[in-house]
Amino acid sequence: MTDVVVVMRLAGDDADASKQDILALLEGVAGADVTDSSVDAALGMTAKELVLTVTISFATSVSANFATKAIEDALQGPLPDQVTVEEIFCETPSENDGTVEETSE
């Protein structure tokens, strides 16, 4: 199993609505199991700002690599001005010790 992790910063009065729109957009990626793994009450965040971390699981690293490109393309589209995509990367479990290797895209 390979995970694609998308980290975004959302700001503004409608940050929660933007979050729901983005989750729906990411769920549109074929074969994706989208999990909102963010913590809304991050230290130092105001009520009008949150960090959204989404984990999308794929059966193989090949499908995750193709999906990463599709996700990048989808997030290049018309997003609300207050949404900033900070990072998109793949996490592949290491075969040796069960830890996770991070591969930036």
PDB file of C-alpha atoms in Angstrom:
ATOM      1  CA  MET A   1       0.000   0.000   0.000  1.00  0.00           C
ATOM      2  CA  THR A   2       1.320   3.441  -0.931  1.00  0.00           C
ATOM      3  CA  ASP A   3      -0.110   6.696   0.355  1.00  0.00           C
ATOM      4  CA  VAL A   4      -0.121  10.043  -1.400  1.00  0.00           C
ATOM      5  CA  VAL A   5      -0.205  12.831   1.180  1.00  0.00           C
ATOM      6  CA  VAL A   6      -1.471  16.302   0.286  1.00  0.00           C
ATOM      7  CA  VAL A   7      -0.844  19.153   2.740  1.00  0.00           C
ATOM      8  CA  MET A   8      -2.751  22.410   2.248  1.00  0.00           C
ATOM      9  CA  ARG A   9      -3.304  25.586   4.235  1.00  0.00           C
ATOM     10  CA  LEU A  10      -6.831  27.005   4.201  1.00  0.00           C
ATOM     11  CA  ALA A  11      -7.668  30.498   5.417  1.00  0.00           C
ATOM     12  CA  GLY A  12     -10.674  32.775   5.438  1.00  0.00           C
ATOM     13  CA  ASP A  13     -14.194  32.728   6.808  1.00  0.00           C
ATOM     14  CA  ASP A  14     -15.219  29.778   4.632  1.00  0.00           C
ATOM     15  CA  ALA A  15     -12.170  27.562   5.269  1.00  0.00           C
ATOM     16  CA  ASP A  16     -14.349  24.643   6.360  1.00  0.00           C
ATOM     17  CA  ALA A  17     -16.458  24.854   3.188  1.00  0.00           C
ATOM     18  CA  SER A  18     -13.249  24.948   1.120  1.00  0.00           C
ATOM     19  CA  LYS A  19     -12.082  21.842   2.983  1.00  0.00           C
ATOM     20  CA  GLN A  20     -15.226  19.940   1.981  1.00  0.00           C
ATOM     21  CA  ASP A  21     -14.849  21.067  -1.656  1.00  0.00           C
ATOM     22  CA  ILE A  22     -11.235  19.889  -1.764  1.00  0.00           C
ATOM     23  CA  LEU A  23     -12.075  16.519  -0.199  1.00  0.00           C
ATOM     24  CA  ALA A  24     -14.766  16.039  -2.856  1.00  0.00           C
ATOM     25  CA  LEU A  25     -12.274  17.009  -5.596  1.00  0.00           C
ATOM     26  CA  LEU A  26      -9.676  14.525  -4.340  1.00  0.00           C
ATOM     27  CA  GLU A  27     -12.267  11.762  -4.043  1.00  0.00           C
ATOM     28  CA  GLY A  28     -12.737  12.170  -7.791  1.00  0.00           C
ATOM     29  CA  VAL A  29      -9.291  10.653  -8.397  1.00  0.00           C
ATOM     30  CA  ALA A  30      -9.903   7.138  -9.738  1.00  0.00           C
ATOM     31  CA  GLY A  31      -9.346   4.351  -7.242  1.00  0.00           C
ATOM     32  CA  ALA A  32      -8.622   6.707  -4.372  1.00  0.00           C
ATOM     33  CA  ASP A  33      -9.454   6.052  -0.734  1.00  0.00           C
ATOM     34  CA  VAL A  34      -9.356   9.574   0.743  1.00  0.00           C
ATOM     35  CA  THR A  35      -8.800  10.067   4.467  1.00  0.00           C
ATOM     36  CA  ASP A  36      -8.819  13.492   6.138  1.00  0.00           C
ATOM     37  CA  SER A  37      -5.876  13.026   8.511  1.00  0.00           C
ATOM     38  CA  SER A  38      -5.631  16.672   9.542  1.00  0.00           C
ATOM     39  CA  VAL A  39      -5.920  18.076  13.020  1.00  0.00           C
ATOM     40  CA  ASP A  40      -8.206  21.107  12.943  1.00  0.00           C
ATOM     41  CA  ALA A  41      -6.958  22.605  16.184  1.00  0.00           C
ATOM     42  CA  ALA A  42      -3.299  23.016  15.267  1.00  0.00           C
ATOM     43  CA  LEU A  43      -1.186  25.007  17.706  1.00  0.00           C
ATOM     44  CA  GLY A  44      -1.040  28.692  16.829  1.00  0.00           C
ATOM     45  CA  MET A  45      -3.827  28.515  14.245  1.00  0.00           C
ATOM     46  CA  THR A  46      -6.619  31.033  14.305  1.00  0.00           C
ATOM     47  CA  ALA A  47     -10.244  30.034  13.912  1.00  0.00           C
ATOM     48  CA  LYS A  48     -10.073  31.285  10.319  1.00  0.00           C
ATOM     49  CA  GLU A  49      -7.091  29.150   9.320  1.00  0.00           C
ATOM     50  CA  LEU A  50      -6.491  25.425   9.273  1.00  0.00           C
ATOM     51  CA  VAL A  51      -4.043  22.955   7.809  1.00  0.00           C
ATOM     52  CA  LEU A  52      -5.667  20.181   5.797  1.00  0.00           C
ATOM     53  CA  THR A  53      -3.695  16.961   5.472  1.00  0.00           C
ATOM     54  CA  VAL A  54      -5.278  14.377   3.203  1.00  0.00           C
ATOM     55  CA  THR A  55      -3.991  10.817   2.829  1.00  0.00           C
ATOM     56  CA  ILE A  56      -4.993   8.913  -0.299  1.00  0.00           C
ATOM     57  CA  SER A  57      -4.161   5.194  -0.283  1.00  0.00           C
ATOM     58  CA  PHE A  58      -3.312   3.161  -3.367  1.00  0.00           C
ATOM     59  CA  ALA A  59      -2.605  -0.549  -3.737  1.00  0.00           C
ATOM     60  CA  THR A  60       0.702  -0.074  -5.567  1.00  0.00           C
ATOM     61  CA  SER A  61       3.404   2.561  -5.808  1.00  0.00           C
ATOM     62  CA  VAL A  62       2.911   2.676  -9.589  1.00  0.00           C
ATOM     63  CA  SER A  63      -0.737   3.689  -9.252  1.00  0.00           C
ATOM     64  CA  ALA A  64       0.235   6.178  -6.522  1.00  0.00           C
ATOM     65  CA  ASN A  65       2.821   7.780  -8.812  1.00  0.00           C
ATOM     66  CA  PHE A  66       0.284   8.180 -11.618  1.00  0.00           C
ATOM     67  CA  ALA A  67      -2.286   9.486  -9.133  1.00  0.00           C
ATOM     68  CA  THR A  68       0.164  12.047  -7.757  1.00  0.00           C
ATOM     69  CA  LYS A  69       0.330  13.662 -11.196  1.00  0.00           C
ATOM     70  CA  ALA A  70      -3.473  13.569 -11.497  1.00  0.00           C
ATOM     71  CA  ILE A  71      -3.813  15.153  -8.046  1.00  0.00           C
ATOM     72  CA  GLU A  72      -1.306  17.883  -8.932  1.00  0.00           C
ATOM     73  CA  ASP A  73      -3.254  18.602 -12.127  1.00  0.00           C
ATOM     74  CA  ALA A  74      -6.577  18.687 -10.254  1.00  0.00           C
ATOM     75  CA  LEU A  75      -5.183  21.100  -7.668  1.00  0.00           C
ATOM     76  CA  GLN A  76      -3.920  23.426 -10.413  1.00  0.00           C
ATOM     77  CA  GLY A  77      -7.544  24.117 -11.315  1.00  0.00           C
ATOM     78  CA  PRO A  78      -9.805  26.795  -9.901  1.00  0.00           C
ATOM     79  CA  LEU A  79      -9.224  26.610  -6.147  1.00  0.00           C
ATOM     80  CA  PRO A  80     -10.443  29.312  -3.787  1.00  0.00           C
ATOM     81  CA  ASP A  81      -7.880  32.110  -3.332  1.00  0.00           C
ATOM     82  CA  GLN A  82      -7.403  31.278   0.332  1.00  0.00           C
ATOM     83  CA  VAL A  83      -6.216  27.712  -0.389  1.00  0.00           C
ATOM     84  CA  THR A  84      -2.475  27.105  -0.613  1.00  0.00           C
ATOM     85  CA  VAL A  85      -1.110  23.688  -1.582  1.00  0.00           C
ATOM     86  CA  GLU A  86       2.033  23.300   0.505  1.00  0.00           C
ATOM     87  CA  GLU A  87       3.214  19.797  -0.316  1.00  0.00           C
ATOM     88  CA  ILE A  88       2.297  16.617  -2.184  1.00  0.00           C
ATOM     89  CA  PHE A  89       4.364  13.490  -1.564  1.00  0.00           C
ATOM     90  CA  CYS A  90       4.228   9.687  -1.613  1.00  0.00           C
ATOM     91  CA  GLU A  91       4.761   7.566   1.486  1.00  0.00           C
ATOM     92  CA  THR A  92       5.862   4.002   0.844  1.00  0.00           C
ATOM     93  CA  PRO A  93       6.240   1.563   3.760  1.00  0.00           C
ATOM     94  CA  SER A  94       9.819   0.331   4.015  1.00  0.00           C
ATOM     95  CA  GLU A  95      10.146  -3.413   3.479  1.00  0.00           C
ATOM     96  CA  ASN A  96      12.899  -3.746   6.089  1.00  0.00           C
ATOM     97  CA  ASP A  97      11.595  -2.256   9.315  1.00  0.00           C
ATOM     98  CA  GLY A  98       8.008  -1.129   8.762  1.00  0.00           C
ATOM     99  CA  THR A  99       8.889   2.564   8.812  1.00  0.00           C
ATOM    100  CA  VAL A 100       7.757   4.963   6.131  1.00  0.00           C
ATOM    101  CA  GLU A 101       9.927   6.430   3.403  1.00  0.00           C
ATOM    102  CA  GLU A 102       8.933   9.848   2.060  1.00  0.00           C
ATOM    103  CA  THR A 103       9.329  10.586  -1.634  1.00  0.00           C
ATOM    104  CA  SER A 104       8.701  14.196  -2.652  1.00  0.00           C
ATOM    105  CA  GLU A 105       7.039  14.799  -5.984  1.00  0.00           C
TER     106      GLU A 105
END
